[in-house]
Amino acid sequence: MSDVEHKETHAFQTEVTQLLHLMIHSLYSNKEIFLRELISNASDAADKLRFQAVSKPELYENDANLEVRITFDKEAKTVTITDNGIGMDKDEVISNIGTIARSGTREFLKSLTGDQAKDAHLIGQFGVGFYSSFIVAKSVTLTTRKAGAPREQGVRWQSTGDGQYTIETVDKEKRGTEIILHLGDEHDEFLDDWRLRSIIRKFSDHVPWPILMIKPDYSKQEEPKEGEQKEEKPPEWETVNKASALWTRSKSDVKDEEYNEFYKHIGHDYEEPLAHLHVRLEGKQEYTLLLYIPKRAPFDLWDRDGKHGVKLYVKRVFIMEGAKELMPRYLRFIRGVIDSSDLPLNISREILQNNPMVEAIRKGAVGKIFGLFEEMAEKEADKFKQLWKTFGLVLKEGIIEDFSNKERLAKLLRFSSTHTDTAEQEVSLGDYIGRMKPDQEKIYYVTAESFPAAKNSPHLEIFRKKGIEVLLLCDRVDEWMVNHLTEFDGKQLQSVAKGGLDLGKLEDEAEKKELEKKEGDFKDLLERVKKGLGETVKEVRLTHRLTDSPACLVGDEHDMSATMARILKEAGQAIPGTMRILELNPVHPLVTRLKNEANEERFNDLSRILYDQAMLSEGGQLDDPPGFIKKLNKLLMEMAS
Ligand code: ADP
């Protein structure tokens, strides 16, 4: 068979082509990052080999000096990145390089707007990786052989990045991966020793493996004297980067820029992180944490089972990525490294589970992260605001999932409230308590499906009148959260839409008496309304929680809230129907008018309208919207005639 027959042509996954286009356009002004991305991959490949060689030293093939080499050729216009890491077999090349195996890619692409500035921002969120080669290369040749595989099983992948690639089997003596970038004419600037070295120092100084380049040989410029042969000296290589794991260095030796570059390397992010944390813990167990909070949400933040961002090392040997045992789910946005001195090197995912040492590390790491959050909340309000805006929703999951840190986390929660009446979540439970009325015993909140619905809820009327602050909860997770957060600092959290209005000592006795007196007057009305509405409502009663609205619906203390019921229903869960309680405002003209309505049909229409209105105002859905409109129009027409 000829070589041509060996060569197969494959089409890229559609997403790859789309992503490539986008990337090439949006990263143009940042094009040198291709080198960082390729060095990152080479470094990961060395990490993986070292880990596997712990139990299979023969994978080293007598060459255990893991390193990355960068060369360039001015005539051929190529830059080459070579590593002697783990390498790939043919299937891996196809699935790693021809497809984007990351979950959520399709959704990510859908979220793109077509506006280049905005999309450039998004692409940073995605992390660009290998494909960034095509920002500078008009074609890329990747040749690789998996460690331990016979030399005939090398694989060559080639593409011009325009929708397809070829793949063939080749002979490759050395294991690992070589990537040749055939630069486009306008990218000559990278065919320069000084330029490449400065990019490496800028972006990849902290890569723990040596990155080698050939020492420039200035003697070459000298012409050989007559009669002398020009001597071909073997190239002399030198290490360009620091080549030590950043987290093993002492804090005082590491500059902020170095921390930031390291973050970009492991977080595949462009932007600097919001904050970092670097500590070495010594005690029963020794381990080092270098953890980061990103500035922006990663694109797969909502994939709760997606990749976590913390890498586990044991004695500087990379063990695995995204170990879920090391970080609770609600901290899945944290990026960084945990390096343990005590775990065994041959640790597997199975051993990680239910391992007391791992649990202790996780506990320690979570504690330190909370420390960082708390310090930020106290000293860097703007940063904390940004953290909350980006990750607050995820952090709220912690109230539900992490009992042991619930109190600490509760202090960090931020809400909207009637104090500011803005959608920004900036009020802490501590702030709220600080503003409580002298006799106020509870922390009041309302839940709704949107901020306007919460803000305009009729349940707030009396609270607004009396100047009592109410937290406005309108994130979906809030419903679950308040089920788990029933108390804070000795104060009970109370929904304003559940149970009878209970203002405790804030109750105005005169008002209460007034209401009781009215109950006699309205007894007939309440019975008539209940009879008309039948099984639609559990009870009809008077309230003084309303000032402007004629009616509202409330639940019993232990009933499921209306918002929660709707969320579950939308999720396709069968939920037993809970009947609500209709409360009427005895001083509202519509209610007094109802009281005097003799016509039975009109009475029933009007009471049904009041019920439907109350349902609508809490964001609920009507059983019979056309019926509601018909009744309403009938009344309006009577007014008009
Ligand atoms: P990411 O690095 O974010 O996973 P990339 O597109 O950069 O995304 O790479 C995809 C995959 O291809 C990597 O996860 C790795 O499995 C494989 N890969 C890339 N470069 C190399 C390399 N130099 N050696 C071995 N495997 C590599």
XYZ file of C-alpha atoms and ligand atoms in Angstrom:
668
model
C 0.000 0.000 0.000
C 1.244 3.463 -0.746
C 1.273 6.228 1.802
C -1.631 7.890 0.096
C -3.821 4.932 0.834
C -2.844 5.061 4.491
C -3.975 8.592 4.736
C -7.562 9.143 5.779
C -9.441 12.378 5.480
C -11.912 13.282 8.207
C -14.256 16.181 8.642
C -14.173 18.182 11.822
C -17.161 18.120 14.051
C -19.289 21.122 13.056
C -18.668 22.747 16.399
C -14.926 22.674 15.825
C -15.186 24.583 12.568
C -17.443 27.147 14.138
C -15.208 27.563 17.108
C -12.111 27.861 14.959
C -13.547 30.691 12.949
C -14.601 32.532 15.988
C -11.305 32.025 17.716
C -9.175 33.173 14.835
C -11.122 36.404 14.634
C -11.525 37.159 18.262
C -8.039 36.332 19.448
C -6.174 38.101 16.748
C -4.910 40.827 19.022
C -3.765 38.249 21.503
C -2.214 35.869 19.100
C 0.904 34.937 21.058
C -1.224 32.910 23.450
C -1.013 29.966 21.034
C 2.373 29.208 22.548
C 1.057 29.202 26.067
C -1.744 26.844 25.107
C 0.556 24.387 23.351
C 3.112 24.466 26.147
C 0.275 23.910 28.611
C -0.798 20.802 26.729
C 2.792 19.565 26.528
C 3.197 20.108 30.242
C -0.049 18.225 30.963
C 1.246 15.388 28.775
C 4.434 15.227 30.849
C 2.338 15.261 34.041
C 0.251 12.373 32.807
C 3.257 10.305 31.822
C 4.941 10.814 35.161
C 1.823 9.699 36.955
C 1.407 6.550 34.873
C 5.100 5.746 35.114
C 4.789 5.480 38.896
C 3.297 2.039 38.408
C 4.748 1.370 34.921
C 8.281 2.745 34.766
C 8.842 1.063 31.383
C 6.710 3.837 29.865
C 9.751 6.071 30.156
C 11.481 4.012 27.457
C 14.799 4.841 29.178
C 14.168 8.544 28.873
C 12.834 9.960 32.098
C 13.867 13.582 31.555
C 10.552 15.080 30.698
C 10.778 18.359 28.853
C 9.385 20.584 26.151
C 11.461 21.847 23.243
C 10.704 24.843 21.074
C 12.450 25.458 17.773
C 11.850 27.611 14.735
C 13.008 27.615 11.145
C 13.181 30.948 9.374
C 13.381 29.484 5.871
C 10.591 26.958 6.276
C 8.565 29.448 8.356
C 7.774 26.968 11.051
C 7.644 26.929 14.821
C 7.822 23.473 16.408
C 6.778 22.417 19.882
C 8.019 18.983 20.925
C 7.321 17.108 24.117
C 8.248 13.665 25.369
C 5.079 13.261 27.408
C 2.354 10.669 27.245
C 1.548 11.051 23.519
C -1.669 9.894 21.850
C -2.811 6.888 19.870
C -4.923 7.228 16.755
C -8.285 7.103 18.483
C -7.167 9.689 20.971
C -6.005 12.019 18.223
C -9.370 11.717 16.529
C -11.375 12.264 19.655
C -9.138 14.912 21.266
C -8.146 16.958 18.280
C -10.963 16.417 15.788
C -13.776 16.911 18.252
C -14.433 19.028 21.243
C -15.172 16.519 23.883
C -16.282 19.044 26.407
C -19.841 18.887 27.505
C -21.891 21.965 26.892
C -20.006 22.999 23.744
C -23.140 23.112 21.673
C -24.940 25.250 24.246
C -21.905 27.437 24.458
C -21.900 28.039 20.717
C -25.582 28.818 20.780
C -24.921 31.531 23.305
C -22.644 33.364 20.873
C -24.068 36.567 19.542
C -22.189 37.219 16.315
C -20.947 40.457 17.830
C -17.184 40.003 17.801
C -16.403 42.031 20.867
C -18.918 40.172 22.962
C -17.971 36.803 21.566
C -14.294 37.400 22.175
C -15.217 37.724 25.791
C -17.144 34.476 25.703
C -14.424 32.537 24.020
C -12.166 33.316 26.921
C -14.686 31.616 29.114
C -14.489 28.523 27.015
C -10.730 28.090 26.980
C -9.161 27.703 23.583
C -6.477 25.035 23.808
C -4.952 23.322 20.812
C -7.024 25.166 18.246
C -5.348 28.437 19.077
C -2.550 27.146 16.794
C -4.667 28.234 13.875
C -4.536 31.864 14.923
C -0.994 31.978 13.544
C -0.639 28.807 11.492
C -2.016 28.272 8.010
C -1.452 24.597 8.536
C -0.558 22.385 11.465
C 1.200 19.020 11.480
C 0.940 17.034 14.675
C 2.947 13.835 14.993
C 2.590 11.773 18.101
C 3.255 8.396 19.587
C 1.837 7.073 22.793
C 4.327 6.131 25.488
C 4.860 2.368 25.430
C 3.469 1.856 21.906
C 5.728 0.415 19.163
C 7.425 2.992 16.934
C 5.350 1.981 13.909
C 2.260 3.219 15.701
C 3.006 6.882 15.373
C 0.159 9.053 14.130
C 0.347 12.108 11.918
C -2.503 14.591 11.880
C -2.566 17.483 9.474
C -4.985 20.263 8.858
C -5.307 23.702 7.420
C -8.126 24.365 9.823
C -10.752 24.665 7.116
C -13.140 21.895 7.999
C -11.154 18.730 7.545
C -7.988 16.968 8.562
C -5.957 13.998 7.388
C -4.613 11.285 9.582
C -2.064 8.587 8.830
C 0.084 6.065 10.617
C 3.784 6.871 10.636
C 6.980 5.652 12.148
C 8.007 7.715 15.160
C 11.046 6.810 17.146
C 10.546 9.046 20.158
C 7.392 8.967 22.180
C 5.405 12.118 22.738
C 4.059 14.828 20.518
C 5.578 17.173 17.991
C 3.530 20.039 16.650
C 4.779 21.921 13.611
C 3.071 25.217 12.932
C 3.426 26.427 9.367
C 3.034 30.122 9.980
C 1.021 32.388 7.769
C 3.148 35.088 6.094
C 1.833 37.814 8.340
C 3.085 36.012 11.428
C 6.814 36.138 10.709
C 7.357 37.905 13.984
C 7.347 34.543 15.758
C 10.348 33.316 13.768
C 12.545 35.054 16.231
C 14.524 33.698 19.114
C 14.086 36.703 21.341
C 10.354 36.955 20.739
C 9.720 33.291 21.510
C 11.802 33.396 24.666
C 10.014 36.441 25.960
C 6.635 34.827 25.359
C 7.748 31.727 27.226
C 9.010 33.781 30.138
C 5.886 35.851 30.200
C 3.343 33.068 30.001
C 4.998 29.816 30.928
C 7.716 30.587 33.409
C 5.941 28.582 36.111
C 5.486 25.430 34.003
C 7.108 22.765 36.155
C 8.952 21.119 33.247
C 11.987 22.574 31.514
C 11.177 24.402 28.292
C 14.290 24.233 26.133
C 15.450 26.328 23.233
C 18.661 26.193 21.259
C 21.299 28.624 22.437
C 21.798 31.116 19.651
C 25.135 30.383 18.035
C 26.683 33.721 17.113
C 29.836 32.089 15.759
C 27.804 30.972 12.777
C 27.912 34.479 11.436
C 31.658 34.297 11.038
C 32.652 33.085 7.626
C 35.034 30.083 7.738
C 38.602 31.081 6.944
C 40.000 29.947 3.659
C 40.890 26.292 3.659
C 38.903 25.693 6.906
C 35.766 23.574 6.916
C 32.783 25.152 8.624
C 32.303 23.162 11.763
C 28.793 21.774 12.321
C 28.427 21.938 16.060
C 25.568 20.027 17.686
C 23.036 22.515 18.999
C 23.351 23.470 22.594
C 20.024 23.551 24.445
C 19.188 25.732 27.389
C 16.241 26.011 29.727
C 14.260 29.185 29.223
C 11.787 29.023 32.110
C 12.164 28.710 35.865
C 10.827 25.155 35.643
C 9.769 24.816 39.243
C 6.234 24.205 40.399
C 4.971 27.615 41.415
C 3.084 26.421 44.455
C 6.198 24.880 45.989
C 7.907 28.248 46.073
C 7.579 30.441 49.087
C 4.859 33.062 48.908
C 7.274 35.923 49.313
C 9.191 34.813 46.214
C 6.205 34.762 43.920
C 5.099 37.928 42.194
C 1.463 38.691 41.517
C 2.051 38.437 37.774
C 3.394 34.951 38.262
C 0.350 33.933 40.238
C -1.837 35.389 37.515
C -0.020 33.676 34.681
C -0.166 30.381 36.480
C -3.887 30.831 36.864
C -4.303 31.444 33.156
C -2.317 28.298 32.494
C -4.338 25.994 34.695
C -7.653 27.796 34.398
C -7.408 28.151 30.609
C -8.595 31.674 31.166
C -7.436 34.908 29.667
C -8.406 37.187 32.384
C -6.673 37.488 35.658
C -8.330 35.791 38.583
C -10.417 37.686 41.097
C -8.317 36.456 43.990
C -5.965 33.700 45.013
C -4.974 31.801 48.076
C -1.604 30.169 48.630
C -0.975 28.294 51.860
C 1.011 25.432 53.109
C -0.708 23.492 55.847
C 1.331 21.529 58.278
C 0.013 19.362 61.031
C -1.279 15.847 60.981
C -1.112 16.147 57.242
C 0.952 18.335 55.016
C -0.393 19.874 51.903
C -0.185 22.998 49.835
C -3.082 24.880 48.366
C -2.858 27.285 45.492
C -6.446 28.129 44.731
C -8.057 30.806 42.619
C -11.434 32.443 42.257
C -12.035 33.296 38.588
C -13.427 36.657 37.634
C -16.009 35.217 35.334
C -18.195 32.170 35.437
C -16.780 29.300 33.404
C -19.038 28.342 30.523
C -19.979 25.049 32.118
C -20.806 26.442 35.554
C -24.323 25.091 35.358
C -23.279 21.634 34.426
C -23.331 20.502 38.024
C -21.656 17.254 37.186
C -19.147 18.863 34.885
C -15.451 19.134 35.383
C -14.291 20.598 38.649
C -11.306 22.836 38.502
C -8.908 21.622 41.157
C -5.932 19.476 40.251
C -4.536 16.987 42.691
C -0.790 16.513 43.005
C 1.062 14.235 45.370
C 4.612 15.368 46.143
C 4.548 17.502 42.991
C 3.442 14.620 40.813
C 0.248 15.388 39.002
C -2.374 12.778 39.890
C -5.669 13.907 38.480
C -7.814 16.732 37.371
C -11.170 17.759 38.712
C -11.209 15.429 41.687
C -14.702 15.942 43.044
C -13.723 14.536 46.397
C -11.511 17.534 47.016
C -14.032 20.291 46.557
C -17.746 20.380 47.298
C -20.015 20.893 44.359
C -20.994 24.421 45.280
C -17.325 25.444 45.014
C -16.926 23.933 41.565
C -15.783 27.258 40.138
C -12.607 27.265 42.227
C -9.484 26.567 40.172
C -6.038 25.554 41.278
C -3.784 22.955 42.763
C -3.792 20.865 45.898
C -0.507 19.107 46.502
C -0.403 16.545 49.284
C 2.764 15.213 50.868
C 1.050 12.244 52.475
C -1.282 10.584 49.992
C 0.173 7.569 48.197
C 1.450 8.251 44.681
C -0.503 5.384 43.227
C -3.801 6.769 44.422
C -6.781 6.076 42.191
C -10.216 7.646 41.903
C -11.613 4.750 43.895
C -9.198 5.283 46.758
C -10.098 8.943 46.815
C -13.648 8.136 47.790
C -14.300 7.923 51.501
C -10.666 8.395 52.292
C -10.258 10.142 55.650
C -7.068 11.848 54.524
C -8.768 13.234 51.455
C -11.680 14.358 53.563
C -9.379 16.194 55.919
C -7.723 17.962 53.001
C -11.076 18.951 51.595
C -12.176 20.287 54.924
C -8.998 22.285 55.288
C -9.246 23.641 51.756
C -12.891 24.636 52.143
C -12.075 26.360 55.416
C -9.339 28.391 53.751
C -11.627 29.337 50.878
C -14.216 30.565 53.350
C -11.483 32.546 55.030
C -10.726 34.182 51.697
C -14.396 34.968 51.065
C -14.792 36.440 54.526
C -11.742 38.603 54.239
C -12.937 39.848 50.895
C -16.407 40.599 52.233
C -14.878 42.580 55.032
C -12.054 44.400 53.332
C -12.728 44.413 49.619
C -16.411 45.073 49.252
C -16.264 45.641 45.494
C -14.493 42.395 44.870
C -16.904 40.535 47.061
C -19.786 42.138 45.207
C -18.353 40.806 41.981
C -17.865 37.373 43.502
C -21.449 37.318 44.676
C -22.784 38.511 41.358
C -20.914 35.809 39.493
C -21.083 32.889 41.877
C -23.735 33.772 44.469
C -26.252 31.440 42.906
C -23.854 28.526 43.144
C -22.822 29.391 46.669
C -26.454 29.262 47.778
C -26.420 25.565 46.914
C -23.965 25.209 49.771
C -26.662 26.058 52.313
C -28.463 22.964 51.120
C -25.462 20.704 50.617
C -22.972 21.552 53.288
C -24.429 21.357 56.737
C -21.102 21.792 58.475
C -20.443 25.180 56.883
C -24.001 26.420 56.837
C -23.585 29.127 59.429
C -20.387 30.437 57.946
C -21.923 30.495 54.517
C -25.146 32.112 55.751
C -23.100 35.124 56.841
C -21.857 35.518 53.282
C -25.263 35.390 51.628
C -26.465 38.583 49.980
C -30.045 39.474 49.121
C -32.223 42.100 47.576
C -34.493 43.701 50.104
C -37.137 46.342 50.512
C -34.481 48.479 52.168
C -32.985 49.334 48.784
C -35.654 47.924 46.470
C -33.046 47.235 43.793
C -32.343 43.957 42.072
C -28.710 44.030 43.233
C -28.205 41.470 45.944
C -26.256 43.394 48.511
C -27.961 42.946 51.865
C -26.489 40.415 54.273
C -28.485 38.793 57.042
C -26.249 40.690 59.448
C -27.194 44.005 57.786
C -30.823 43.028 58.057
C -30.606 42.214 61.739
C -28.811 45.498 62.339
C -31.817 47.333 60.929
C -34.528 45.320 62.666
C -37.152 47.228 64.630
C -36.600 47.163 68.389
C -39.409 44.662 68.913
C -38.937 42.676 65.730
C -38.312 38.988 66.324
C -38.155 37.467 62.875
C -36.379 37.899 59.580
C -39.088 38.348 56.959
C -38.789 37.313 53.352
C -40.941 36.848 50.303
C -40.207 34.431 47.469
C -41.238 35.033 43.871
C -40.149 34.087 40.414
C -38.792 37.447 39.397
C -37.544 40.551 41.079
C -40.530 42.726 40.062
C -42.941 40.052 41.272
C -41.191 39.958 44.629
C -40.938 43.719 44.906
C -44.600 44.306 44.076
C -46.012 41.427 46.042
C -49.204 42.408 47.903
C -47.879 40.520 50.904
C -45.422 43.318 51.481
C -47.990 46.068 51.853
C -48.272 46.104 55.629
C -44.508 45.668 55.981
C -43.880 48.657 53.782
C -46.439 50.690 55.689
C -44.779 49.888 58.994
C -41.253 50.249 57.617
C -40.294 46.650 58.330
C -37.628 45.353 55.964
C -38.385 42.230 53.924
C -35.852 40.197 51.931
C -36.846 39.774 48.303
C -35.899 36.278 47.148
C -36.312 35.618 43.475
C -33.672 33.079 42.480
C -34.986 29.601 41.987
C -32.569 28.077 44.408
C -33.910 30.395 47.122
C -36.950 28.210 47.609
C -34.766 25.271 48.541
C -32.391 27.407 50.439
C -34.996 28.804 52.834
C -36.136 25.280 53.568
C -32.646 24.654 54.920
C -32.017 28.032 56.426
C -34.782 28.399 58.945
C -32.787 30.455 61.396
C -29.911 32.890 61.522
C -28.251 34.238 64.617
C -31.134 33.056 66.756
C -33.739 34.740 64.552
C -36.283 32.717 62.678
C -36.738 33.288 58.965
C -40.397 33.821 58.183
C -42.158 33.905 54.836
C -44.609 36.785 54.625
C -46.887 34.642 52.473
C -47.280 31.802 54.922
C -49.544 31.515 57.915
C -51.575 34.294 59.460
C -49.871 37.639 59.603
C -47.635 37.349 62.621
C -45.852 40.532 63.450
C -45.150 39.456 67.007
C -44.555 42.449 69.213
C -44.749 44.770 66.224
C -48.453 44.098 66.046
C -50.583 47.142 66.586
C -53.121 46.076 69.223
C -55.674 48.675 68.148
C -55.476 47.451 64.539
C -55.893 43.882 65.646
C -58.952 44.707 67.738
C -60.424 46.610 64.834
C -60.009 43.582 62.620
C -61.588 41.270 65.170
C -64.524 43.624 65.397
C -64.917 43.557 61.632
C -64.910 39.799 61.582
C -68.436 39.846 62.952
C -69.574 42.265 60.247
C -67.963 40.281 57.485
C -68.922 36.797 58.669
C -71.691 36.457 56.082
C -69.525 37.772 53.291
C -66.702 35.343 54.066
C -69.097 32.409 54.062
C -70.690 33.496 50.814
C -67.308 33.864 49.087
C -66.175 30.467 50.336
C -69.400 28.904 49.106
C -69.024 30.510 45.689
C -65.395 29.469 45.273
C -66.008 26.018 46.676
C -62.990 23.687 46.662
C -60.745 26.275 45.018
C -59.743 27.657 48.405
C -59.124 26.183 51.806
C -60.464 29.151 53.711
C -61.558 32.742 53.247
C -60.640 35.228 55.948
C -59.996 38.899 56.608
C -56.539 40.373 56.830
C -54.858 43.612 57.669
C -51.667 42.722 55.831
C -53.002 44.533 52.763
C -53.229 48.255 52.337
C -53.680 48.791 48.594
C -54.780 45.423 47.279
C -58.222 43.930 47.851
C -57.073 40.325 48.225
C -54.135 37.979 48.453
C -53.438 34.298 48.784
C -51.467 32.754 51.593
C -50.436 29.269 52.576
C -50.485 27.478 55.889
C -47.193 27.482 57.729
C -46.183 24.064 56.428
C -47.696 24.230 52.966
C -45.412 24.192 49.990
C -44.979 27.745 48.703
C -46.691 28.641 45.457
C -43.365 29.400 43.766
C -41.950 26.042 44.788
C -45.069 24.248 43.580
C -44.727 25.917 40.185
C -41.040 25.068 39.885
C -41.728 21.423 40.633
C -44.661 21.318 38.274
C -42.530 22.760 35.475
C -39.930 20.117 36.202
C -42.619 17.546 35.494
C -43.144 16.423 39.077
C -46.587 15.449 40.174
C -47.385 17.454 43.251
C -50.483 17.157 45.357
C -52.576 20.289 44.885
C -52.483 22.476 47.960
C -55.465 24.711 48.408
C -54.567 28.272 49.341
C -56.211 30.612 51.778
C -57.881 33.710 50.318
C -57.480 36.787 52.455
C -59.623 39.880 51.915
C -58.847 43.449 52.819
C -61.948 44.707 54.669
C -61.228 48.376 54.017
C -60.826 48.015 50.287
C -63.768 49.503 48.288
C -64.042 46.405 46.116
C -64.491 44.243 49.179
C -67.061 46.539 50.738
C -68.866 46.678 47.439
C -68.865 42.880 47.350
C -70.345 42.849 50.813
C -73.316 44.810 49.560
C -73.777 42.897 46.340
C -77.212 41.314 46.255
C -77.091 39.856 42.783
C -75.831 36.310 43.241
C -74.249 35.984 39.812
C -72.420 39.276 40.049
C -71.299 38.397 43.556
C -69.775 35.131 42.398
C -68.118 36.785 39.401
C -66.568 39.460 41.533
C -65.283 37.065 44.169
C -63.802 34.877 41.453
C -62.093 37.929 39.964
C -60.599 38.770 43.346
C -59.271 35.244 43.674
C -57.831 35.249 40.158
C -56.195 38.646 40.710
C -54.574 37.435 43.894
C -53.296 34.426 41.984
C -51.884 36.593 39.198
C -50.218 39.017 41.555
C -48.140 36.277 43.097
C -47.015 35.147 39.662
C -49.359 32.182 39.497
C -51.304 30.830 36.574
C -55.042 30.908 36.217
C -56.956 27.704 35.593
C -59.214 29.511 33.139
C -57.725 32.757 31.746
C -60.510 33.344 29.140
C -63.061 32.944 31.911
C -61.281 35.594 33.949
C -61.210 38.025 31.042
C -64.869 37.423 30.272
C -65.897 38.186 33.839
C -63.717 41.229 33.995
C -65.040 42.613 30.721
C -68.587 42.055 31.844
C -67.937 44.247 34.847
C -66.160 46.882 32.795
C -69.079 47.002 30.387
C -71.519 47.504 33.203
C -69.403 50.445 34.272
C -69.402 51.836 30.750
C -73.115 51.580 30.217
P -7.731 20.958 26.758
O -6.235 21.048 26.894
O -8.451 22.104 27.344
O -8.307 19.637 27.114
P -7.070 21.035 23.944
O -7.916 21.296 22.750
O -5.894 21.920 24.114
O -8.036 21.122 25.185
O -6.578 19.553 23.899
C -7.482 18.504 23.798
C -6.872 17.230 24.299
O -5.878 16.753 23.393
C -6.145 17.324 25.614
O -7.047 17.234 26.698
C -5.207 16.129 25.558
O -5.893 14.942 25.906
C -4.875 16.054 24.094
N -3.585 16.703 23.827
C -3.374 17.956 23.369
N -2.050 18.213 23.247
C -1.414 17.097 23.663
C -0.023 16.729 23.805
N 0.966 17.582 23.508
N 0.240 15.476 24.241
C -0.747 14.615 24.551
N -2.055 14.916 24.465
C -2.383 16.128 24.020
